[in-house]
CSV table of N, CA and C and ligand atoms in Angstrom, one decimal:
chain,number,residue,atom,x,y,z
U,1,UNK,N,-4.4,-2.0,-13.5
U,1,UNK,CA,-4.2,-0.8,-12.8
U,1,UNK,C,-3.0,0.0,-13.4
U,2,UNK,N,-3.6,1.4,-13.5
U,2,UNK,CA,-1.8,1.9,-13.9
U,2,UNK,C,-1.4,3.0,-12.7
U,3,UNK,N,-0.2,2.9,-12.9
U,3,UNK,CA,0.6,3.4,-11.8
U,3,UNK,C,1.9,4.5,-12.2
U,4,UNK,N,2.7,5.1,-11.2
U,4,UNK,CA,3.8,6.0,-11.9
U,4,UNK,C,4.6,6.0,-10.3
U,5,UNK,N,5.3,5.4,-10.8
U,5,UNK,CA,6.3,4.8,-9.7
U,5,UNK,C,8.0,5.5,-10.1
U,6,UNK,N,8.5,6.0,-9.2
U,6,UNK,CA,9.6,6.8,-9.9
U,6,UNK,C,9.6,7.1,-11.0
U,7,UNK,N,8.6,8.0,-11.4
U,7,UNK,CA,8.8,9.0,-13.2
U,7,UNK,C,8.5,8.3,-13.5
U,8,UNK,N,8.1,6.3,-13.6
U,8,UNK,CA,7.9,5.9,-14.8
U,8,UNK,C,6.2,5.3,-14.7
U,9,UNK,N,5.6,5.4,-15.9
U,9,UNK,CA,4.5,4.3,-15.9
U,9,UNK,C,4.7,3.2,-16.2
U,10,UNK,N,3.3,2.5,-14.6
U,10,UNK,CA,3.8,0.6,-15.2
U,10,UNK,C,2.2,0.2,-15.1
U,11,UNK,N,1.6,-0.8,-15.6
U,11,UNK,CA,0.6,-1.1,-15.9
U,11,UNK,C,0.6,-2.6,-15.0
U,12,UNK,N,-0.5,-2.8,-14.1
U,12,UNK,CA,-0.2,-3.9,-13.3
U,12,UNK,C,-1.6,-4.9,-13.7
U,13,UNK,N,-1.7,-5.6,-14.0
U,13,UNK,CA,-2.5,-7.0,-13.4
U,13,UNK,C,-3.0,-7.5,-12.3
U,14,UNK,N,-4.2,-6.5,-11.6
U,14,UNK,CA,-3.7,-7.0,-10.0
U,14,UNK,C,-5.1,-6.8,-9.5
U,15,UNK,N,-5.5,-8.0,-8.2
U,15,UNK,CA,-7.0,-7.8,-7.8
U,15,UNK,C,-7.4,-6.4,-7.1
U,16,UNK,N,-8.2,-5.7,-7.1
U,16,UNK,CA,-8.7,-4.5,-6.5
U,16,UNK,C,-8.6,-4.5,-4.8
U,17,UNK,N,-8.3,-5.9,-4.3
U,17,UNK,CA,-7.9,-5.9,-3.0
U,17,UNK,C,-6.3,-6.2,-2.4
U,18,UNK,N,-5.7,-6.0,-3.6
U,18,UNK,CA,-4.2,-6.1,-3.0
U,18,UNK,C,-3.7,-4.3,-2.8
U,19,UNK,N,-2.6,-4.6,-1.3
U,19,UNK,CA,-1.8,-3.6,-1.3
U,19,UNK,C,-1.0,-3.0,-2.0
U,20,UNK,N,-0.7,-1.9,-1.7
U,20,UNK,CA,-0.1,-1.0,-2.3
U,20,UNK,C,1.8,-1.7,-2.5
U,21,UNK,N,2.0,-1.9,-1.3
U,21,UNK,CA,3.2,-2.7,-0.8
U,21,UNK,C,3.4,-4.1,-1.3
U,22,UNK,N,2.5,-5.0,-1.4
U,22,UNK,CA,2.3,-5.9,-2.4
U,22,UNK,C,2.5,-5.9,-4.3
U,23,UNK,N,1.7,-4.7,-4.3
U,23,UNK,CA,1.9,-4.3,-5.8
U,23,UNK,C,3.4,-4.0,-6.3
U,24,UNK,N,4.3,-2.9,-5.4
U,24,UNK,CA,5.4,-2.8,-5.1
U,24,UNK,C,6.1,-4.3,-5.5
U,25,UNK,N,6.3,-4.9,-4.3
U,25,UNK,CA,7.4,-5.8,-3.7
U,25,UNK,C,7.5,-6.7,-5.0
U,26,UNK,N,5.8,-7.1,-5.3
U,26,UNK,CA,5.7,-8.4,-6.0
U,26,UNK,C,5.8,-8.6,-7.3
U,27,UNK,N,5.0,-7.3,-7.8
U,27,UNK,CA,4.0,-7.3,-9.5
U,27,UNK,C,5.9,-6.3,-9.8
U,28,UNK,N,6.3,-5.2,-9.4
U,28,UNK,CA,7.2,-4.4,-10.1
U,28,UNK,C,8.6,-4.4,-9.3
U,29,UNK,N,8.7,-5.5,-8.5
U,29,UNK,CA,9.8,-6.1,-8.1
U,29,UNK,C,10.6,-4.6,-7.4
U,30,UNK,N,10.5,-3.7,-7.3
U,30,UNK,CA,10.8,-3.0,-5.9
U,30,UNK,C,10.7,-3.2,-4.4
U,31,UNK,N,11.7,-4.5,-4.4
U,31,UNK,CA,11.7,-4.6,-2.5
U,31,UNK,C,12.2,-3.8,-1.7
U,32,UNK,N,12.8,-2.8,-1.9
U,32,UNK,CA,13.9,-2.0,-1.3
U,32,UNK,C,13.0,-1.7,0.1
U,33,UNK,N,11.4,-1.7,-0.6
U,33,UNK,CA,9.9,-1.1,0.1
U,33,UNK,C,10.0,-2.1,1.5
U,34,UNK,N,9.7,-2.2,2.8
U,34,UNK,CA,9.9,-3.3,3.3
U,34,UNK,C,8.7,-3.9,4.2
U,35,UNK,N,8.4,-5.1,4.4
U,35,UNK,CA,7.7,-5.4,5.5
U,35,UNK,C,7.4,-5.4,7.0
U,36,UNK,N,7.1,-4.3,7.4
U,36,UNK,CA,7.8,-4.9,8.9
U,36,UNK,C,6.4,-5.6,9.9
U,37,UNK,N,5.6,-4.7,10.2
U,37,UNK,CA,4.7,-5.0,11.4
U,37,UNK,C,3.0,-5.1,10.7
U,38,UNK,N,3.3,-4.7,9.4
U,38,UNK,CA,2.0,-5.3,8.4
U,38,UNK,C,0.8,-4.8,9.4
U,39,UNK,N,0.6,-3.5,10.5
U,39,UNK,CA,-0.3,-2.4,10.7
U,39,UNK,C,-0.3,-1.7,10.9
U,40,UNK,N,0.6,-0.7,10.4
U,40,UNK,CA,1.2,1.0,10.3
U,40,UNK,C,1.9,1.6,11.2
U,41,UNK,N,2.0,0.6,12.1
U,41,UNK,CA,3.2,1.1,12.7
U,41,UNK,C,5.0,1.2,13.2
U,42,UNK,N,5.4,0.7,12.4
U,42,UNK,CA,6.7,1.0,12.5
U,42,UNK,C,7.6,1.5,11.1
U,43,UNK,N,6.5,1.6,10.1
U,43,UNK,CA,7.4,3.0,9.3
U,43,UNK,C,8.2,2.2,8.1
U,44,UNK,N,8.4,0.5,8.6
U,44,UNK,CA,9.7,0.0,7.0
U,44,UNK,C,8.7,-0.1,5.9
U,45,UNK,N,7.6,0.5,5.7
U,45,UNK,CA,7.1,0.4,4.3
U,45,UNK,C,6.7,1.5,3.9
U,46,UNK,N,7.5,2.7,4.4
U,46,UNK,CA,7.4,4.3,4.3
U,46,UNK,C,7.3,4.9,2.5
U,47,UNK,N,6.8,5.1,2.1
U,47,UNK,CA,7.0,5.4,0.4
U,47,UNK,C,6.5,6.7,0.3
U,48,UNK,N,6.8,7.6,-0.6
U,48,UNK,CA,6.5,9.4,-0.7
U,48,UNK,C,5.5,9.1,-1.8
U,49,UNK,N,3.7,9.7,-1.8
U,49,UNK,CA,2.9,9.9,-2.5
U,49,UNK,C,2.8,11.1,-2.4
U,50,UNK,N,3.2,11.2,-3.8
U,50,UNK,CA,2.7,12.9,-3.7
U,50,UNK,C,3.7,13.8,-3.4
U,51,UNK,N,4.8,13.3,-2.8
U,51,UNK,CA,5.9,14.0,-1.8
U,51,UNK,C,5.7,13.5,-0.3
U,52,UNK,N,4.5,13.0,-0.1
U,52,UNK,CA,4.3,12.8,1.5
U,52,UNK,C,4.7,11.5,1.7
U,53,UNK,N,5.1,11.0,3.2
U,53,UNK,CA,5.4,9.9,3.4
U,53,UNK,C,4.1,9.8,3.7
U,54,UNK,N,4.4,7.7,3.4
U,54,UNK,CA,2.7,7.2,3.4
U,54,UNK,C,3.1,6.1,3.8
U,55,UNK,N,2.2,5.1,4.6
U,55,UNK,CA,2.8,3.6,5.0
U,55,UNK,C,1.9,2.9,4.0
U,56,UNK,N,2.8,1.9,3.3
U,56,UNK,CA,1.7,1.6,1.8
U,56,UNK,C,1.6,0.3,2.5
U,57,UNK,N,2.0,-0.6,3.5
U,57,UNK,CA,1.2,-1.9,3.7
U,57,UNK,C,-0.7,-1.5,4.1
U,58,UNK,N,-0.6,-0.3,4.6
U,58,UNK,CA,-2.2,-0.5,4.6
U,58,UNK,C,-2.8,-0.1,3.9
U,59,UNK,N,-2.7,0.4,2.5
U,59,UNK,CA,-2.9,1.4,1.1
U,59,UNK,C,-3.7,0.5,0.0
U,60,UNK,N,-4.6,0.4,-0.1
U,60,UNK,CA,-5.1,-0.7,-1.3
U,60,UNK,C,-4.7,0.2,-2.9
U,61,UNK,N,-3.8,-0.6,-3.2
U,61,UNK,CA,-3.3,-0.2,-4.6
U,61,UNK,C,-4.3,0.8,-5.7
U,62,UNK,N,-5.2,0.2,-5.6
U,62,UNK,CA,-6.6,0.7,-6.5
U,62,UNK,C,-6.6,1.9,-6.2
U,63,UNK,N,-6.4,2.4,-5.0
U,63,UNK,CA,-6.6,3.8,-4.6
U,63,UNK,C,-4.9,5.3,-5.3
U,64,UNK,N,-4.3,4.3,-5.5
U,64,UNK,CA,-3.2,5.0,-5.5
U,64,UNK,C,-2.8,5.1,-7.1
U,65,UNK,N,-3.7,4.8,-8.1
U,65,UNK,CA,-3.3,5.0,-9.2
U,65,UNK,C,-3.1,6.6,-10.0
U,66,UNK,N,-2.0,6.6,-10.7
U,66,UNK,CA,-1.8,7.6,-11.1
U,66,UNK,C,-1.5,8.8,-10.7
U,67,UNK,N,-1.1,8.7,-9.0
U,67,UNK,CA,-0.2,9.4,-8.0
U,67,UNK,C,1.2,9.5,-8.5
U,68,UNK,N,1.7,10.4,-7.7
U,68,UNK,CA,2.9,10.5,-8.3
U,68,UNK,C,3.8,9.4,-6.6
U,69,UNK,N,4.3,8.0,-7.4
U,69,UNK,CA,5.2,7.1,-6.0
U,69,UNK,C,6.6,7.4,-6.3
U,70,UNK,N,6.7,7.7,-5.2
U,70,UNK,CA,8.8,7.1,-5.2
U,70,UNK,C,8.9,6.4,-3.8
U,71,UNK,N,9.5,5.5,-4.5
U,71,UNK,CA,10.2,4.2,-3.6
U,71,UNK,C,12.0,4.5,-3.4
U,72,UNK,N,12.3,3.8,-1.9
U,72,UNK,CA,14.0,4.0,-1.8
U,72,UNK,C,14.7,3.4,-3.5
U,73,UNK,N,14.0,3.0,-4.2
U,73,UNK,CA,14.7,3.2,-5.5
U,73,UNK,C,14.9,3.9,-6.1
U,74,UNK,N,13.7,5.1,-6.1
U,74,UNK,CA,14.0,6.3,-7.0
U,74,UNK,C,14.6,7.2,-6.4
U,75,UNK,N,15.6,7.0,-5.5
U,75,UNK,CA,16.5,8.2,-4.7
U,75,UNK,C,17.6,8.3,-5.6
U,76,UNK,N,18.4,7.2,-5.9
U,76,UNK,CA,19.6,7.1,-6.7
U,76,UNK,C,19.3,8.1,-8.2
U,77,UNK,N,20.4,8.7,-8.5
U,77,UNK,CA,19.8,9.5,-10.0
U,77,UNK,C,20.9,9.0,-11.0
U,78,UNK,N,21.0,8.7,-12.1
U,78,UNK,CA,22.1,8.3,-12.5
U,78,UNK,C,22.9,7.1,-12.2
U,79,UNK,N,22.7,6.5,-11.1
U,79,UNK,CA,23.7,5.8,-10.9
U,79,UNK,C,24.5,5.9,-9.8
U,80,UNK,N,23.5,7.1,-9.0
U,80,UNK,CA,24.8,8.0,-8.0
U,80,UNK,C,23.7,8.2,-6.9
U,81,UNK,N,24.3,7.9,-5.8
U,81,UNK,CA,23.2,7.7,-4.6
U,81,UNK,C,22.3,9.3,-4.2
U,82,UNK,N,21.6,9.1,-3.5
U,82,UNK,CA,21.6,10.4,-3.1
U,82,UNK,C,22.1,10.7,-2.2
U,83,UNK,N,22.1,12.6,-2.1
U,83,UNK,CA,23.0,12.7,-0.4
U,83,UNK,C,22.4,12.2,0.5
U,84,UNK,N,21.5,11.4,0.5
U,84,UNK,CA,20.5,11.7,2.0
U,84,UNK,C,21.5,10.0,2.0
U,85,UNK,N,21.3,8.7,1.5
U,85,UNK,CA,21.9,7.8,1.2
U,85,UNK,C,23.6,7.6,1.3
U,86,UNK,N,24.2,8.7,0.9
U,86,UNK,CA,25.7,9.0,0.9
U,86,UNK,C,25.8,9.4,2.8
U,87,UNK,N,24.8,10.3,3.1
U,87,UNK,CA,25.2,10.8,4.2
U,87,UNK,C,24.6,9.7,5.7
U,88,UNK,N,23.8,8.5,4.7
U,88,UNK,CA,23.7,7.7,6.5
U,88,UNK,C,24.8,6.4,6.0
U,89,UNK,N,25.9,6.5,4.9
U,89,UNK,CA,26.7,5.3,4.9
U,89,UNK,C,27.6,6.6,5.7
U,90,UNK,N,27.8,7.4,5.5
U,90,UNK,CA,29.3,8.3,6.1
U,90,UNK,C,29.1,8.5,7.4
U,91,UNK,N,27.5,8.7,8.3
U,91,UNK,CA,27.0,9.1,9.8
U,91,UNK,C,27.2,7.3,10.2
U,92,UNK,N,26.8,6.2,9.8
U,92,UNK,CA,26.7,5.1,10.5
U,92,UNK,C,24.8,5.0,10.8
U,93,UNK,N,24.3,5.7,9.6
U,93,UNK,CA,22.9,5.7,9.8
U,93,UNK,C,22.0,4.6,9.7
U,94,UNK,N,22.6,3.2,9.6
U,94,UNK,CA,22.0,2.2,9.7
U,94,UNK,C,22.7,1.2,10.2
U,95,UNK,N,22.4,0.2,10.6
U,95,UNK,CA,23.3,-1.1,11.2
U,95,UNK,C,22.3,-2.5,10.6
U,96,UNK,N,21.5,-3.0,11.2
U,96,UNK,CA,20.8,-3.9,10.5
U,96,UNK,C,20.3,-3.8,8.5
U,97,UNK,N,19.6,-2.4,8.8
U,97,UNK,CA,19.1,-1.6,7.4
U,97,UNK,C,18.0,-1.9,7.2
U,98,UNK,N,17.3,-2.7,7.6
U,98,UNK,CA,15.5,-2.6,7.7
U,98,UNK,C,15.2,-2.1,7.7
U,99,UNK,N,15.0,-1.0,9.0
U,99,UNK,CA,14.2,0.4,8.4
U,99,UNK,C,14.9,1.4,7.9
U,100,UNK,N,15.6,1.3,6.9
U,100,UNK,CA,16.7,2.3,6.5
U,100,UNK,C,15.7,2.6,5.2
U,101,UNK,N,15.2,2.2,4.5
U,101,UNK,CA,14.7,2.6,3.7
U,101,UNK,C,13.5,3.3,4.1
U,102,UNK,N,12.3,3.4,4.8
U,102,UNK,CA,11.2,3.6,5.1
U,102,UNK,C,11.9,5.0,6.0
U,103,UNK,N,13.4,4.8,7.0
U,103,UNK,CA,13.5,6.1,7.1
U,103,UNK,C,14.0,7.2,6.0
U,104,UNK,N,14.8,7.0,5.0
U,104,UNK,CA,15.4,7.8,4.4
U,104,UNK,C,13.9,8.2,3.4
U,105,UNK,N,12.8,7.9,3.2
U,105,UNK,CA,12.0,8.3,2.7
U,105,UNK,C,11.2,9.6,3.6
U,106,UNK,N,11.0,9.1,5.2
U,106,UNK,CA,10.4,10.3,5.3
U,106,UNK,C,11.2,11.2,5.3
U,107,UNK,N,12.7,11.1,5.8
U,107,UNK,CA,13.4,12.2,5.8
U,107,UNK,C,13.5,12.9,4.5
U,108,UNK,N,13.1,12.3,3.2
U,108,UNK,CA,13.4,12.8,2.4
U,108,UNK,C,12.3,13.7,1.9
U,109,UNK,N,11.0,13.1,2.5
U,109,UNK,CA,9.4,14.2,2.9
U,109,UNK,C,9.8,15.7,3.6
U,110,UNK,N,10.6,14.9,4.5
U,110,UNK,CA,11.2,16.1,6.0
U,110,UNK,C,11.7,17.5,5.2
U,111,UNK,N,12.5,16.9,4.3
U,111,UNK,CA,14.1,17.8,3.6
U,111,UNK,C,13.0,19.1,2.2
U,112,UNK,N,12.4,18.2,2.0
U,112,UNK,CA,11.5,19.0,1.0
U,112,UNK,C,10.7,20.1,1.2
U,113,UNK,N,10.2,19.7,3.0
U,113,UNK,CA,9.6,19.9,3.4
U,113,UNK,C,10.3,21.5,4.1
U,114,UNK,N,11.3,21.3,4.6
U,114,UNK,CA,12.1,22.1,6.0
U,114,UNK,C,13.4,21.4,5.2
U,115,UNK,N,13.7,22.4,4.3
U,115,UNK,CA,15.5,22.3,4.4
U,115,UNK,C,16.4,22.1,5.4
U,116,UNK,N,15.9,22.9,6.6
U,116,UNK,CA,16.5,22.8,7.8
U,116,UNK,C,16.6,22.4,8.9
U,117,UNK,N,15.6,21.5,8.8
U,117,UNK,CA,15.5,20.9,10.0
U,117,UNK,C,16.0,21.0,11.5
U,118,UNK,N,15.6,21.1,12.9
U,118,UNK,CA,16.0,21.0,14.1
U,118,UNK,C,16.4,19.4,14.4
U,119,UNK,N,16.9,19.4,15.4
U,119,UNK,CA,16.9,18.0,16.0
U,119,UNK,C,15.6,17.8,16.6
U,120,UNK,N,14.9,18.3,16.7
U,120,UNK,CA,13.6,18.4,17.4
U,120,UNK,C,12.3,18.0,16.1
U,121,UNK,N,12.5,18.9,15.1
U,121,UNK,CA,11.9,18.5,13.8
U,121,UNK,C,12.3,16.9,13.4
U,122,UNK,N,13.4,16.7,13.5
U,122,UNK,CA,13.9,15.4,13.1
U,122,UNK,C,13.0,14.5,14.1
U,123,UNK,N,12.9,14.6,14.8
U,123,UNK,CA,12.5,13.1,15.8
U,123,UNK,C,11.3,14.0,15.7
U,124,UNK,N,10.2,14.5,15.8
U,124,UNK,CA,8.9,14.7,15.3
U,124,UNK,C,8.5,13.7,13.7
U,125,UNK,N,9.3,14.2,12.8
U,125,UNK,CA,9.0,13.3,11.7
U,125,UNK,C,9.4,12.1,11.6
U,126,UNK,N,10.2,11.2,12.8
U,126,UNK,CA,10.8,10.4,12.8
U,126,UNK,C,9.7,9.0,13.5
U,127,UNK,N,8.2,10.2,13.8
U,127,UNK,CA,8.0,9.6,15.1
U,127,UNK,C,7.3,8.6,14.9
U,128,UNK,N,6.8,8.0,13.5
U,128,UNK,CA,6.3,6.7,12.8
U,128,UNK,C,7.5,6.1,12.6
U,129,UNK,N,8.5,6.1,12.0
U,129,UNK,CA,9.7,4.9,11.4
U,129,UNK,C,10.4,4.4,13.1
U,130,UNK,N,10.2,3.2,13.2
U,130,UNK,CA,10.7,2.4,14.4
U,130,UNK,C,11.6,1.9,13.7
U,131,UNK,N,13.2,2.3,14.4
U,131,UNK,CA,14.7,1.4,14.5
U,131,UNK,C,15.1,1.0,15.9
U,132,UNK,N,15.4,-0.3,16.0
U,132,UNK,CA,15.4,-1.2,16.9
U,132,UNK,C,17.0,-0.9,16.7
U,133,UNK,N,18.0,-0.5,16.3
U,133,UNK,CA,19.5,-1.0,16.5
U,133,UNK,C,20.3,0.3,16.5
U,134,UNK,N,19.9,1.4,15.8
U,134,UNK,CA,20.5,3.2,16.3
U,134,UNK,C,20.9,3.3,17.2
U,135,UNK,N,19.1,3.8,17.9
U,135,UNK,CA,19.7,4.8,18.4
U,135,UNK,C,18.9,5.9,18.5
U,136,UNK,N,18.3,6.1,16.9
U,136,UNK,CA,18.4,7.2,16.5
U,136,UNK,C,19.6,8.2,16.4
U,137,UNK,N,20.7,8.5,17.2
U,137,UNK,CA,21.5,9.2,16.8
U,137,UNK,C,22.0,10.0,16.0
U,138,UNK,N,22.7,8.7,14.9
U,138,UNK,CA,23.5,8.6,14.0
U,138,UNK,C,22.2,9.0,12.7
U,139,UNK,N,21.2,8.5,12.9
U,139,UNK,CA,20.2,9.1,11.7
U,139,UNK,C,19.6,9.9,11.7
U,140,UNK,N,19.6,10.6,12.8
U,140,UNK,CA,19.5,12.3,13.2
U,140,UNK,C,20.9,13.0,12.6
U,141,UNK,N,22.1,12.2,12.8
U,141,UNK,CA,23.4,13.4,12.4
U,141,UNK,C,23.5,13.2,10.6
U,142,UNK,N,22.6,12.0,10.5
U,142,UNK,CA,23.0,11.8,8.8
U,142,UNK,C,21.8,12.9,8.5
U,143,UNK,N,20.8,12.8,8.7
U,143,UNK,CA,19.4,13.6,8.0
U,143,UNK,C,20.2,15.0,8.2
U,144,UNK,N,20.5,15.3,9.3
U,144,UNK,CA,21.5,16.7,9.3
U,144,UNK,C,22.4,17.1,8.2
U,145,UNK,N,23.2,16.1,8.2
U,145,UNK,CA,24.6,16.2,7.0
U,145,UNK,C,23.8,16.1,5.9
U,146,UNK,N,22.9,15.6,5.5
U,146,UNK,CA,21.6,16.0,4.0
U,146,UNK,C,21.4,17.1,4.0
U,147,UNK,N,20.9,17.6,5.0
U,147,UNK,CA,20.6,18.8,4.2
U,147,UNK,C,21.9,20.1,4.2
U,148,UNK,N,22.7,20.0,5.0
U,148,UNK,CA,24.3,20.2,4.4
U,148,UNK,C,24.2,20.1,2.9
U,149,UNK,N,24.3,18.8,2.9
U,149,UNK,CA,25.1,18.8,1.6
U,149,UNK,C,23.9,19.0,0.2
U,150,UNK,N,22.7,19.1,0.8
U,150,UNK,CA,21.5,19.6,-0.1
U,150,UNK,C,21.4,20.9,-0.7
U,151,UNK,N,22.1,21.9,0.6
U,151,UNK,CA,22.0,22.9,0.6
U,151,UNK,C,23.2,23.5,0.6
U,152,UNK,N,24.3,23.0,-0.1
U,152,UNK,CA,25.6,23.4,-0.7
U,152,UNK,C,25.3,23.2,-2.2
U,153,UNK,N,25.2,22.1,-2.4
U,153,UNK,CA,24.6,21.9,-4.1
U,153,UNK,C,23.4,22.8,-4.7
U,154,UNK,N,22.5,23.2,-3.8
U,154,UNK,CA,21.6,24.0,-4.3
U,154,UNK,C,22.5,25.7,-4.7
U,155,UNK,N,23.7,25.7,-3.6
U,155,UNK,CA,24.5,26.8,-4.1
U,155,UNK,C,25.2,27.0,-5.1
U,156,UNK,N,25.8,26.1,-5.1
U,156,UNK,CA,26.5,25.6,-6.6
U,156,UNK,C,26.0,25.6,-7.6
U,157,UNK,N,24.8,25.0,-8.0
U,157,UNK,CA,23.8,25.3,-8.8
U,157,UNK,C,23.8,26.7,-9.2
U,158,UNK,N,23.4,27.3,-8.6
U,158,UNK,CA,22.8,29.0,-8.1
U,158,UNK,C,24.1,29.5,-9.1
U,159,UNK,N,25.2,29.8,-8.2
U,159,UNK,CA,26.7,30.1,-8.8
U,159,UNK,C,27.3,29.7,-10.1
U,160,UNK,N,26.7,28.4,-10.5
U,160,UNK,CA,27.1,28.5,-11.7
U,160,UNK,C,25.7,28.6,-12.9
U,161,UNK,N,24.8,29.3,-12.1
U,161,UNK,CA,23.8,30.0,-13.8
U,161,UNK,C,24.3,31.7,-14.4
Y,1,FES,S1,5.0,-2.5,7.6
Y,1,FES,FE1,3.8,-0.8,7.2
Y,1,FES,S2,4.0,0.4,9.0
Y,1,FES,FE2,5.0,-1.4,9.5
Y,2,FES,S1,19.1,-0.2,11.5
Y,2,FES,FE1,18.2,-2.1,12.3
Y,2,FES,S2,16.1,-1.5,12.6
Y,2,FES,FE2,17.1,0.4,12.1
């Protein structure tokens, strides 16, 4: 099967009935992806197809070839986290971190989506990713402070062409 998993192509070895999350975790060693409740409901195996959040434990890989994936790995650019990343270590947007990845993906569907999000928009898209240790709070004031700081850099940008 071939695949395009953060910008890159990777060519996998793999039966027509393994998951998408499996293919992930196992064959291209991206665990960041996570396991939680293995039947779509609580969100830690959240990954953007296409731009959209998708729960890939229920996804048979076969189907997903030649999509455009990003995994909580392909948020970092360079070397350098992203804001959405930067802004739930500075809010206290995770405590355990299990579903830290599966949420910073939809939020990052959310951000693409609605630069600006409400707190109301936020817990609408929030309403698949289950965290047992927040709160939610603090990952409502981090997804906030993203698009801040999303939307200060998109000025800067602007300002210096
Ligand atoms: S592991 Fe996929 S939704 Fe819970
Ligand atoms: S930080 Fe522990 S489940 Fe969310």
């Amino acid at each position: 099967m071939n695949f395009r998993v953060n910008g890159e192509a990777s060519e996998v070895a793999a039966a027509p009935n393994r998951l998408l999350l499996d293919v992930l975790r196992e064959d291209l060693n991206l665990t960041g992806t996570k396991l939680g409740c293995d039947d779509g409901s609580c969100g830690a195996c959240t990954v953007l197809v296409d731009a959209l959040p998708s729960q890939c434990c229920m996804m048979l890989a076969v189907s997903y070839q030649n999509r455009e994936i990003t995994t909580v790995e392909g948020l970092a650019k360079n070397g350098q986290l992203d804001a959405l990343q930067k802004a739930f270590c500075t809010e206290g947007g995770q405590q355990c971190g299990f579903c830290t990845p599966g949420i910073l993906m939809t939020a990052r569907a959310l951000l693409l989506e609605n630069p600006n999000p409400s707190v109301q928009d936020i817990g609408q898209a929030l309403a698949g990713n289950m965290c047992r240790c927040t709160g939610y709070t603090k990952i409502i004031a981090a997804i906030q402070r993203a698009a801040r700081d999303y939307e200060e850099a998109a000025e800067k940008e602007v300002a210096a062409i």
